[in-house]
XYZ file of C-alpha atoms in Angstrom:
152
model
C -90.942 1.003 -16.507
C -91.348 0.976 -12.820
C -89.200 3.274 -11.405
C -88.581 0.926 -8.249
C -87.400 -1.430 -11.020
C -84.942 1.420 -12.037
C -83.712 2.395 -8.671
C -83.391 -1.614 -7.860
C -80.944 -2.210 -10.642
C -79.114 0.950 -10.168
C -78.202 0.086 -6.189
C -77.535 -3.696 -7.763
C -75.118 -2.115 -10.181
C -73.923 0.304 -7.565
C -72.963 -2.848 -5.344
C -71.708 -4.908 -8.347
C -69.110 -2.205 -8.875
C -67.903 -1.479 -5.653
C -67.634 -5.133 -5.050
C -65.249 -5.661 -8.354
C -63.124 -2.467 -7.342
C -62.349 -3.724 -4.057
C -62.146 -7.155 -5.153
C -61.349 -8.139 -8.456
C -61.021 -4.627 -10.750
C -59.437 -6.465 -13.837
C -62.300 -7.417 -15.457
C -63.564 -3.758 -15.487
C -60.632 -2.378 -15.993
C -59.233 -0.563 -18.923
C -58.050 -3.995 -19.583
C -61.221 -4.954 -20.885
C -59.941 -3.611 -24.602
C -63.797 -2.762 -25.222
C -64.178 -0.568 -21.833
C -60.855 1.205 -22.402
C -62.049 2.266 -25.959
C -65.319 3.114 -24.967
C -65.284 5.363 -22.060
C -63.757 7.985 -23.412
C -64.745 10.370 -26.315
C -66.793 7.433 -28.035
C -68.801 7.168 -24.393
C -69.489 10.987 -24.906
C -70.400 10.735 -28.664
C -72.906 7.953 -27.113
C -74.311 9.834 -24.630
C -74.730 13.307 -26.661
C -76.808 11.113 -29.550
C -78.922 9.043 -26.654
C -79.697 12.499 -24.593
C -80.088 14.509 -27.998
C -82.919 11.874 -29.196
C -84.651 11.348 -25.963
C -84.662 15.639 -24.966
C -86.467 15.613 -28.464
C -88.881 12.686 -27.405
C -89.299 14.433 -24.298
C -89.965 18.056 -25.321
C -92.636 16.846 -28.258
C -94.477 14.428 -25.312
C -94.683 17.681 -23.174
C -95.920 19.710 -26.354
C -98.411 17.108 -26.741
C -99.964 16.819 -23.642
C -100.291 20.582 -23.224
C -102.390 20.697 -26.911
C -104.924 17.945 -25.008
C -105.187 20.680 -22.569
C -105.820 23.292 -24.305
C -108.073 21.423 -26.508
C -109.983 20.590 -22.496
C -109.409 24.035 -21.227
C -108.072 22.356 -18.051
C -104.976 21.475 -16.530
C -105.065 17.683 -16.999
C -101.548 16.001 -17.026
C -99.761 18.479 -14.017
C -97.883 15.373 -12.542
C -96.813 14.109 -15.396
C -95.400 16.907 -17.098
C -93.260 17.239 -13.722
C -91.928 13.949 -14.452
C -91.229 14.680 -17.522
C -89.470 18.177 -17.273
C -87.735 16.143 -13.793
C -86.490 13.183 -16.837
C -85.484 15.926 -19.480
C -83.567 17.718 -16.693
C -82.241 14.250 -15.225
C -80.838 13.365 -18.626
C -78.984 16.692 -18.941
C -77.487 16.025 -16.093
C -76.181 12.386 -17.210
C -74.869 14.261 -19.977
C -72.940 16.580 -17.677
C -72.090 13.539 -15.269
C -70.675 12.017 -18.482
C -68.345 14.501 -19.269
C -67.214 14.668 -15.586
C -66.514 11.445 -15.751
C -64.338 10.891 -19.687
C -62.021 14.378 -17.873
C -61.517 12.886 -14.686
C -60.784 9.103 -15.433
C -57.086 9.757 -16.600
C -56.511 11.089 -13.112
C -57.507 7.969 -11.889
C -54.502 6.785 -13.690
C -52.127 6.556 -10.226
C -54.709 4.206 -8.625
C -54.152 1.741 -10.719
C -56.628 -0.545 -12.209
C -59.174 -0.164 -9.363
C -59.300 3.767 -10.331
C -60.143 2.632 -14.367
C -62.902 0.515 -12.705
C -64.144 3.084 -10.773
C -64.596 5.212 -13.970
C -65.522 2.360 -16.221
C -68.503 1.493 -13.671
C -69.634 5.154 -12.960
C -69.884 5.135 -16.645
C -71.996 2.418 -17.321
C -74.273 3.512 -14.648
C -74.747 6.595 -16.094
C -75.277 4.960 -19.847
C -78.150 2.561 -17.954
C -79.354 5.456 -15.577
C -80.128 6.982 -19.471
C -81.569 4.302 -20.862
C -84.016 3.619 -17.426
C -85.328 7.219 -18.274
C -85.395 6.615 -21.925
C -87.610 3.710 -21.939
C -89.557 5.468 -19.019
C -90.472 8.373 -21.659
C -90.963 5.570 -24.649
C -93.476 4.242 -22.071
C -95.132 7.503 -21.586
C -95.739 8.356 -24.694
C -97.531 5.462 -25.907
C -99.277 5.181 -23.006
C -100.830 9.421 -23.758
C -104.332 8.209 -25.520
C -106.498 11.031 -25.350
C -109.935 8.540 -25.542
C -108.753 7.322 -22.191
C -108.789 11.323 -20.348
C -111.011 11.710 -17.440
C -114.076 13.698 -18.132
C -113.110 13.827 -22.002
């Protein structure tokens, strides 16, 4: 995936939520039965098994492209591995974000339902700001064909 395409939707999303906590929080709210049930241990169960998977996916990708350079005695993939250590260490960080944001949202109780929209929303960002890198890593992967190195 593009990253632009990434950071585009994210500042979309961003907008989107500050718009409906200002404006109209309800529908965002814990009020939304499926929101109130999800963001909270269950968001955190979802996270650990999306972050868990994808490290995996991430780590084997990096194993892999440093056997194709060993088997080319020559450093061949240095900005991608950056990317992907930069994604593995990004997604750690949602993970961390995540938890953050399931301990703080009950403090966000006194604000009402604009505070339960706040944390809904940061929540969902951090869910799609996953799955952006996920599907940037599926991506990478399938697009490692050692036929296709330069100089092979």
């Amino acid at each position: 995936m593009n990253s632009n395409i990434a950071v585009i939707g994210l500042i979309i999303w961003a907008a989107i939520s500050v718009t409906m906590t200002a404006v109209s929080p309800v529908p965002l709210s814990d009020k939304n039965s499926f929101l109130a049930g999800f963001v909270t241990h269950e968001f955190l169960s979802f996270m650990g098994v999306v972050v868990t998977i994808t490290l995996a996916s991430a780590a084997h990708l990096f194993v892999e492209m440093n056997k194709l350079e060993d088997r080319h005695d020559r450093e061949i993939f240095p900005e991608a591995k950056g990317d992907v250590r930069d994604s593995a260490y990004a997604l750690v960080g949602a993970l961390v974000a995540s938890v953050i944001v399931v301990v703080v949202k009950p403090w966000l109780a006194p604000f009402g339902d604009r505070g339960e929209t706040a944390a809904n929303c940061t929540a969902l960002a951090i869910m799609a700001f996953s799955i952006f890198i996920m599907i940037d890593l599926v991506q990478a992967a399938f697009n490692l064909d050692p036929r296709k190195l330069p100089n092979a």
